[in-house]
Coordinates of C-alpha atoms in Angstrom, one line a residue:
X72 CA -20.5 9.6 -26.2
X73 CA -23.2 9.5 -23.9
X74 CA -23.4 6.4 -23.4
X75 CA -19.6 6.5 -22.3
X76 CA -20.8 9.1 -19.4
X77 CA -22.9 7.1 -18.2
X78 CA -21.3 4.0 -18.0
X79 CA -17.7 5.8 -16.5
X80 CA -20.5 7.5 -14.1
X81 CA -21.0 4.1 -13.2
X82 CA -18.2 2.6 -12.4
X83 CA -17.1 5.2 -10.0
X84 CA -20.4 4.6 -8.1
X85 CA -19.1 1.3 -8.0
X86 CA -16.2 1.9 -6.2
X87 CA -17.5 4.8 -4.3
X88 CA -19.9 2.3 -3.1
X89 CA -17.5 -0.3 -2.0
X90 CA -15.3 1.9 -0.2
X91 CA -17.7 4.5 1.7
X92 CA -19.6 1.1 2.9
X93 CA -16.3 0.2 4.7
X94 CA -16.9 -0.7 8.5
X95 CA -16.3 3.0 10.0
X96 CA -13.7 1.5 12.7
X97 CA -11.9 -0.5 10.0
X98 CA -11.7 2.7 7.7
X99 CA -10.6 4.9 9.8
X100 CA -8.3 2.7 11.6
X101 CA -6.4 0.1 8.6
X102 CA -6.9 2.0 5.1
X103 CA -4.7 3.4 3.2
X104 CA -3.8 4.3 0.1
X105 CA -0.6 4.9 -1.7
X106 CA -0.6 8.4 -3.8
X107 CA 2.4 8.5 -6.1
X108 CA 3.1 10.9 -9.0
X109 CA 5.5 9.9 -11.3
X110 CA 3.1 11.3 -14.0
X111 CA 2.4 14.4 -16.1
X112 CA -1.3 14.4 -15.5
X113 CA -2.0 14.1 -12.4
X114 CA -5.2 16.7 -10.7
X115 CA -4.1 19.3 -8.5
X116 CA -3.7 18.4 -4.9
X117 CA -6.6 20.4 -3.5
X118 CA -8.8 18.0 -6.1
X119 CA -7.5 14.7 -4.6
X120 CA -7.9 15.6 -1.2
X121 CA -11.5 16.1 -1.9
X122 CA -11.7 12.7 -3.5
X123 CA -10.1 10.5 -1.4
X124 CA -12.3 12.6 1.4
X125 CA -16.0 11.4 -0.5
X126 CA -14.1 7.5 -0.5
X127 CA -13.9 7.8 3.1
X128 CA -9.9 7.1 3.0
X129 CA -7.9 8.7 5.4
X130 CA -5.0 7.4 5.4
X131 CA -2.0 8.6 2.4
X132 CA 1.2 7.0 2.0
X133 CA 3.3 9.7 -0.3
X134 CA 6.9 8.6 -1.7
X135 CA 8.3 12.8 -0.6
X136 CA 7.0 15.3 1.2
X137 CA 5.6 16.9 -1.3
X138 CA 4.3 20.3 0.3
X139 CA 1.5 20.6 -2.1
X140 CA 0.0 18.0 -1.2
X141 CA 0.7 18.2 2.1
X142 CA -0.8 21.6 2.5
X143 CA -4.1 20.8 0.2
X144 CA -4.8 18.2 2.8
X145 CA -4.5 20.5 5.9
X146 CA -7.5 19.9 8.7
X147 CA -8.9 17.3 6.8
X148 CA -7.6 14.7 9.5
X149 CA -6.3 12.4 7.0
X150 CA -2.8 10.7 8.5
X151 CA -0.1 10.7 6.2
X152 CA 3.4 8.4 6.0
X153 CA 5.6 10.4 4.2
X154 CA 9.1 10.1 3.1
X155 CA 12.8 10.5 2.6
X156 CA 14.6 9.2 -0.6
X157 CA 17.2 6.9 -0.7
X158 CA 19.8 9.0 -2.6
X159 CA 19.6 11.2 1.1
X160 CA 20.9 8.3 3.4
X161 CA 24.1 8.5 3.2
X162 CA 24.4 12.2 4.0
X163 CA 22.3 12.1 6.9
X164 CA 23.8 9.5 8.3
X165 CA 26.8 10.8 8.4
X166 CA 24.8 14.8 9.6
X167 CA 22.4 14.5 12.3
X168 CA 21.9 18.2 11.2
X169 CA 20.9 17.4 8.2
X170 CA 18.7 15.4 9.4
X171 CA 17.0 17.8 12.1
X172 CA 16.8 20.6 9.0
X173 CA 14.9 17.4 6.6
X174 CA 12.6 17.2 9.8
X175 CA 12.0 20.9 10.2
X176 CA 11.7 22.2 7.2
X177 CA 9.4 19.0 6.0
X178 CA 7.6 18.1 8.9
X179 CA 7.3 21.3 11.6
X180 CA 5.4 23.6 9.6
X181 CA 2.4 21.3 8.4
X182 CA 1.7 19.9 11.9
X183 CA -0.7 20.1 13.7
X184 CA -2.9 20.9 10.6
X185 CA -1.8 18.0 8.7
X186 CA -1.6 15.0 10.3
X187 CA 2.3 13.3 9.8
X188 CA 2.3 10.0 11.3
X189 CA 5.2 8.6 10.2
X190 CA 8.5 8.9 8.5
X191 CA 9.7 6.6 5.8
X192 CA 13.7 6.7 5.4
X193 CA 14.5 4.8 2.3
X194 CA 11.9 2.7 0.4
X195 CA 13.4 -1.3 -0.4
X196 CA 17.3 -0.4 0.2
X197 CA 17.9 -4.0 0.7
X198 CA 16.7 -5.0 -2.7
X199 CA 19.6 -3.4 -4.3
X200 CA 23.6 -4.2 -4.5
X201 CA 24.7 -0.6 -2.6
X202 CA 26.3 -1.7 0.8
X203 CA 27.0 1.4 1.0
X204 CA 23.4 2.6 1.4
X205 CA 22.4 -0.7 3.4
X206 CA 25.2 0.4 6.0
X207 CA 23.5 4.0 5.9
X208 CA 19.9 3.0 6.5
X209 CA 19.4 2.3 10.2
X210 CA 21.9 5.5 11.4
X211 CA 19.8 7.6 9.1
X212 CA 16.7 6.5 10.5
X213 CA 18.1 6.9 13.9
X214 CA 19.4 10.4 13.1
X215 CA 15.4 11.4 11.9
X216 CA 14.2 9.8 15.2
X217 CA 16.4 12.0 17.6
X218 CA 15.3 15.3 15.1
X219 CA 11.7 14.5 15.6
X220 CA 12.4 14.2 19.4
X221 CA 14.4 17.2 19.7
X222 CA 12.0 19.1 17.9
X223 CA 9.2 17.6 20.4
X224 CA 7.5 15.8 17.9
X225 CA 8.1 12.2 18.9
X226 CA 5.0 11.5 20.4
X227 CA 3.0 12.2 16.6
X228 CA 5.3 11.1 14.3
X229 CA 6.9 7.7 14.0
X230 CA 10.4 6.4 11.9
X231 CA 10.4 3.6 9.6
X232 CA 11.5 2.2 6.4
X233 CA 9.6 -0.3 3.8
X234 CA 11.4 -2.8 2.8
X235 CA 10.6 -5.9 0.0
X236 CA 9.4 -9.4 0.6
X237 CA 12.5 -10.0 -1.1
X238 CA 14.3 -9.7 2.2
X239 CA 13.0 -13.4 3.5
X240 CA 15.6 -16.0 2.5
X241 CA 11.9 -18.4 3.2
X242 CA 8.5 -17.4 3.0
X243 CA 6.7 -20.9 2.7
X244 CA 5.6 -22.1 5.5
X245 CA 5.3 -18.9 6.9
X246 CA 6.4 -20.6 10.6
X247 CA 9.8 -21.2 8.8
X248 CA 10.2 -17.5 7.5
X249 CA 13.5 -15.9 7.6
X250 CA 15.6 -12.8 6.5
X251 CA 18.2 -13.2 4.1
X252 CA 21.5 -14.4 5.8
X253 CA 23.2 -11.7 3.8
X254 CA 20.9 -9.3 5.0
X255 CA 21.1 -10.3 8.7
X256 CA 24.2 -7.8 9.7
X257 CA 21.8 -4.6 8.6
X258 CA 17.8 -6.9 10.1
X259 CA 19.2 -7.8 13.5
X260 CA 19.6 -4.4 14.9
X261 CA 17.2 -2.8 12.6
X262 CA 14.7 -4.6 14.4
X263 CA 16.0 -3.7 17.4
X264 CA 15.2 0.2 16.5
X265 CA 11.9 -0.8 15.8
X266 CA 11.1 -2.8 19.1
X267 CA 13.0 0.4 20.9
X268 CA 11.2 2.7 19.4
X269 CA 8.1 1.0 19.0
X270 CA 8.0 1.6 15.2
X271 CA 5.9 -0.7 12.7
X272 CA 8.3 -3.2 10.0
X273 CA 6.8 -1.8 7.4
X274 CA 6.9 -4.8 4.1
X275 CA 5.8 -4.4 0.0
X276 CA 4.1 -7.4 -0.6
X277 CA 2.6 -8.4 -4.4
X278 CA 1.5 -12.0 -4.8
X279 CA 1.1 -10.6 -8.4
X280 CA 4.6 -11.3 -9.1
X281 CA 4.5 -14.8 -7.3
X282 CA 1.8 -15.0 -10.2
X283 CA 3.7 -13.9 -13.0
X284 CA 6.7 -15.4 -12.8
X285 CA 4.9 -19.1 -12.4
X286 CA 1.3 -18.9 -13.6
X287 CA 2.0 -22.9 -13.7
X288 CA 2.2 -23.5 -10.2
X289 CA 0.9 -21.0 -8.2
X290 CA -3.4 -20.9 -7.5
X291 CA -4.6 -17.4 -9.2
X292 CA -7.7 -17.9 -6.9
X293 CA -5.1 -18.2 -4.1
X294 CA -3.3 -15.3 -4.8
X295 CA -7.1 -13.2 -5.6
X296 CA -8.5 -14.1 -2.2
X297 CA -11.1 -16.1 -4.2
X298 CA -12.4 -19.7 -3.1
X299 CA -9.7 -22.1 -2.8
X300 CA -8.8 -25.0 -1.0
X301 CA -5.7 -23.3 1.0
X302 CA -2.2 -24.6 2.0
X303 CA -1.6 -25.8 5.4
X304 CA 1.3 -24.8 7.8
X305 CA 2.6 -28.3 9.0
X306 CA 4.3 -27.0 11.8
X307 CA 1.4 -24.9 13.2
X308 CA -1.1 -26.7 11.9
X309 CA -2.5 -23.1 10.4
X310 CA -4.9 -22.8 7.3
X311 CA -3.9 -20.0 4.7
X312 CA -6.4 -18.7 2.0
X313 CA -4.5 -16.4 0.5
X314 CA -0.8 -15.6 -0.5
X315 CA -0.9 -12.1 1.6
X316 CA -1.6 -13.4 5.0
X317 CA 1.2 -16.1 4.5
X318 CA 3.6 -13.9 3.3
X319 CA 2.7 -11.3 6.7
X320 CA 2.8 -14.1 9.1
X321 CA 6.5 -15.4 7.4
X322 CA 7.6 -12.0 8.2
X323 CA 6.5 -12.2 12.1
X324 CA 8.3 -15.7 11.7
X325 CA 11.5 -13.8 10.4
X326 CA 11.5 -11.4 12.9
X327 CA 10.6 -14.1 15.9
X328 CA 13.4 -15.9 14.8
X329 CA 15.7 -12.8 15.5
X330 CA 14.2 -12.6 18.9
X331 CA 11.3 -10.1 18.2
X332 CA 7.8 -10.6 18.7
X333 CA 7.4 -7.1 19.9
X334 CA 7.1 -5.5 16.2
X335 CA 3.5 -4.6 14.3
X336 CA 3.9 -5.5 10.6
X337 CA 1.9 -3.2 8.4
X338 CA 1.8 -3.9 4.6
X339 CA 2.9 -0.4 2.9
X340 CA 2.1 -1.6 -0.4
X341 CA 0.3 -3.9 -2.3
X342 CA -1.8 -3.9 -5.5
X343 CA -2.8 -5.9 -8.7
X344 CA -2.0 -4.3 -12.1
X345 CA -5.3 -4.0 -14.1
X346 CA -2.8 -3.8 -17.3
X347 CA 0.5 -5.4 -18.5
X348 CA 3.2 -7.1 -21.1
X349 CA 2.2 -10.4 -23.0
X350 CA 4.5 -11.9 -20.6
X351 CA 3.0 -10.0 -17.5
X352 CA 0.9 -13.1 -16.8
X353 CA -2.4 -12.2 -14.8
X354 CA -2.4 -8.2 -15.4
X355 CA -6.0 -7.9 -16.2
X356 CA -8.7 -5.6 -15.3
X357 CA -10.5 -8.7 -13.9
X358 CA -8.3 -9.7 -11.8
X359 CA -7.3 -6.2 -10.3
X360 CA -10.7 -5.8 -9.4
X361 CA -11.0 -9.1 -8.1
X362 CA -8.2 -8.4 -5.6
X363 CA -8.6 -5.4 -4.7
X364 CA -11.8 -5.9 -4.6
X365 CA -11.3 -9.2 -1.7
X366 CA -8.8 -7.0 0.2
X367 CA -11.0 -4.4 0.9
X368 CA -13.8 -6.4 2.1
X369 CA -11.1 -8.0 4.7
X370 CA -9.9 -5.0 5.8
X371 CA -14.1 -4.1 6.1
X372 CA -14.2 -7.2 8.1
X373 CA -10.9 -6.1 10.5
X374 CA -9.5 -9.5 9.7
X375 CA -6.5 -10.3 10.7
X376 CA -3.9 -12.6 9.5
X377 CA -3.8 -17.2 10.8
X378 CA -1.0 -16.2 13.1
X379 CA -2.7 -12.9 14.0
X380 CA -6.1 -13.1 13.8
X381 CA -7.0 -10.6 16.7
X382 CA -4.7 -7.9 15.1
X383 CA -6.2 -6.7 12.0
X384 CA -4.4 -6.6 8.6
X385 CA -2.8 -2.8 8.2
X386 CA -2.7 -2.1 4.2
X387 CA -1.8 0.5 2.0
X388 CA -3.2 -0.4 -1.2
X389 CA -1.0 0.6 -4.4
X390 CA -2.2 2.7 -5.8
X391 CA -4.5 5.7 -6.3
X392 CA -3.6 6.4 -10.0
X393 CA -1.8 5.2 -13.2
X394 CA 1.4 6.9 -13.4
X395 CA 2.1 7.5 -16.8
X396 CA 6.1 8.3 -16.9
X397 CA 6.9 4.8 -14.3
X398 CA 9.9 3.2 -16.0
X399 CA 9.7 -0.4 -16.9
X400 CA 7.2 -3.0 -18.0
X401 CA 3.5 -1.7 -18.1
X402 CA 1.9 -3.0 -15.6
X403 CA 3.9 -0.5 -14.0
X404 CA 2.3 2.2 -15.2
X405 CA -1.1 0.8 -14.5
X406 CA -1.6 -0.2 -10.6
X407 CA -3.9 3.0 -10.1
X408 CA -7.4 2.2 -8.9
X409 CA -8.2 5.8 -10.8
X410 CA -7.6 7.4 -13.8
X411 CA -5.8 10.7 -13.7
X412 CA -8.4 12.2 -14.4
X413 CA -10.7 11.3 -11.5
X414 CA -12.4 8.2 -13.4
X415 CA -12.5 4.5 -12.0
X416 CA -10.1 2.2 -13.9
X417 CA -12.6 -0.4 -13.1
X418 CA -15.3 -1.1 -11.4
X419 CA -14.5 -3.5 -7.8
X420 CA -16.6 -6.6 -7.8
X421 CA -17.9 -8.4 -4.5
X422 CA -17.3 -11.1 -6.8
X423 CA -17.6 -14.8 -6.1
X424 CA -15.1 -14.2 -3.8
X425 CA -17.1 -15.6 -0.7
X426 CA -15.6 -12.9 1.5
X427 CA -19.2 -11.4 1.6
X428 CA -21.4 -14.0 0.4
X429 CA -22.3 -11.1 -2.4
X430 CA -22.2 -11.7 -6.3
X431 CA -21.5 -8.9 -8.7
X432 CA -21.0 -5.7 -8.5
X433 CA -22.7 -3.2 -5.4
X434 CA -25.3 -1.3 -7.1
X435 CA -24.5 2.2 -6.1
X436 CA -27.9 3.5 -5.5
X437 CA -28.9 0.9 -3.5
X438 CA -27.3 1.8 -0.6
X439 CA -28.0 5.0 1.9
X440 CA -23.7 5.0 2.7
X441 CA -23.4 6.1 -1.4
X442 CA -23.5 9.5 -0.6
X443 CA -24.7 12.6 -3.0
X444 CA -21.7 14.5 -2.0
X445 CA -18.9 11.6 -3.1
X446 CA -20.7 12.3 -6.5
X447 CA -20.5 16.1 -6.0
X448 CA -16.5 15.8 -5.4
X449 CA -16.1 14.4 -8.5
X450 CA -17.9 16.2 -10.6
X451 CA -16.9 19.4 -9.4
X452 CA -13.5 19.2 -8.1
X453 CA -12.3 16.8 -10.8
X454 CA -14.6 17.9 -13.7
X455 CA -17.2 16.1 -15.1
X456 CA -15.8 15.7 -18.5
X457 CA -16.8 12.6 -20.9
X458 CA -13.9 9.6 -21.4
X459 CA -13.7 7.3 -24.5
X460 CA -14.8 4.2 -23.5
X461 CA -11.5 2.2 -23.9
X462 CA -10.6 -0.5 -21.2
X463 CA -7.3 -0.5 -19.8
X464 CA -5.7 -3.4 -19.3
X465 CA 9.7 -0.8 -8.7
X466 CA 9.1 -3.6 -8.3
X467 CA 10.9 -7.2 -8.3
X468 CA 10.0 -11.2 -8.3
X469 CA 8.8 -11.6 -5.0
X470 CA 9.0 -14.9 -3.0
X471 CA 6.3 -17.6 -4.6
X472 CA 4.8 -19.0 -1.8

């Protein structure tokens, strides 16, 4: 039992490591992490907040507005995007004052203290068959928009919606990305909110799916940010290492193509299951690490995309912790870069990667940025008790290339 201290100690050196040695600009500026809690396990609110705090993370992507969490986090400067189901479009599209009593009695009272950024109305209402809620989406966001400026708020808090890659009828080459035709009645002036308002098109991107549904075809090393030849663009004549930046630049093509080039993409989820099915091909513990792992050292790096590359990539990584009551297959249940109970899921390797030139994993008392106090907020605001030593192993196909 000892020995399994020690080596869970370890590992969350390991990430502590890689993410408090994150280029201060590009953490405080592009990092983000989704928190979701469809689990019956989860630490207390107050305890999170002082964990992602020791990571250096300041940026929290909630699927509510969870006022528990949102009050645990208060003066800790840590921006939030929080949000509004979809099962509330339709009736606030349909009651502006509905929507101005969502704003004020979720958003008003936590501000200034915590910092709301943004609103989230809807999360991938385009991936399903309800027209009904498609036609809903954009009035309800523009209903939330006028609330927050008639309660004075609009110059903190922003209105957006995630949506799923799913949305581009063409991802590959991303210079020839486009919406869905059918989807194209709803885009068009959907985009035109967001150049309006000057909102981010907020996208859910996992190459893991790519992965599993056609572990034939498609590169794992391309998909892991790991050394790979890359696919060229023949109409721009870009290189692409990775399945991420093509998908983000397809999107700027989609949105181009609808006469916008005056929208920011940001990525508000993306992840690599460290668990899954016998026929989730790729949902290992290695290759979570190995992709989360690359990401974060190009966020480190303020990379940004073949299309972009002076506008670094903006990521929410999915997600802080396994979520033990998600329906569906189990990798589901196992996208969490943490344990519920405050312990790594595995340790992120620098890896062969080449991102860094670095092999293996950061030692984490090598380093003067692994500080004693992101080991104090673990062991005393999550506990310090021992785990067995047993490695673990919403979302749709995505496009493949």
């Amino acid at each position: 039992m000892e020995l399994c201290v020690r080596a869970s100690s370890l590992l969350l050196g390991l990430l502590l490591q890689l993410l408090s040695s994150v280029d201060v600009v590009s953490a405080a500026q592009k990092f983000g992490i989704n928190y979701g809690q469809i689990a019956n396990n989860l630490p207390d609110p107050t305890q999170v907040a002082g964990l992602l705090q020791s990571l250096n993370v300041n940026k929290v992507k909630l699927y509510d507005a969870d006022p528990k969490v949102l009050m645990a986090f208060a003066n800790t400067g840590v921006e939030f995007i929080i949000a509004i189901g979809n099962e509330n479009l339709q009736s606030m599209a349909g009651n502006p004052g509905a929507a101005r009593q969502w704003v004020t009695q979720h958003v008003q009272p936590f501000l200034p203290a915590t910092r709301i950024t943004c609103i989230t109305v809807g999360n991938e209402v385009f991936s399903g068959n309800d027209t009904g809620m498609m036609a809903s989406l954009l009035p309800a966001m523009k209903a939330i928009y006028a609330a927050v400026g008639d309660l004075g708020l609009g110059g903190q808090v922003t209105v957006s919606s995630a949506h799923s890659v799913n949305v581009l009828a063409t991802s590959f080459p991303p210079s020839s990305g486009a919406f869905r035709e059918d989807l194209a009645q709803y885009i068009q002036p959907l985009l035109d909110f967001h150049g309006q308002t000057n909102s981010p098109f907020l996208i859910n991107a996992y190459p893991f799916f790519a992965y599993k549904a056609s572990p034939g075809s498609v590169s794992l090393p391309y998909v892991l940010f790991e050394p790979n030849p890359g696919v060229r663009d023949p109409n721009t004549n870009l290189s692409y290492d990775n399945m991420l930046y093509a998908q983000i630049d397809a999107v700027y093509a989609a949105m181009k193509a609808m006469g916008h080039t005056d929208i920011g993409v940001r990525i508000s989820e993306t992840g690599w299951p460290s668990k899954g099915d016998e026929d989730e091909a790729g949902a290992t513990v290695e290759n979570a690490a190995a992709y989360n792992g690359n990401l974060m050292q190009r966020i480190a790096m303020n990379q940004g995309t073949p299309l972009k590359p002076n506008v670094p990539i903006d990521v929410f990584v999915f997600a802080l912790f396994n979520e033990d009551m998600k329906p569906g297959p189990t990798s589901e249940r196992n996208y969490g870069l943490f344990y519920p109970n405050g312990s790594p899921v595995y340790a992120i390797n620098t890896g062969a990667g080449g991102v860094s030139g670095r092999t293996g994993p950061f030692d984490p008392y090598s380093a003067q940025m692994f500080s004693s106090a992101s080991r104090l907020a673990m062991t005393s605001g999550m506990g310090s008790r021992p785990i067995a030593c047993v490695r673990p192993d919403s979302k749709e196909t995505e496009n493949l290339y």
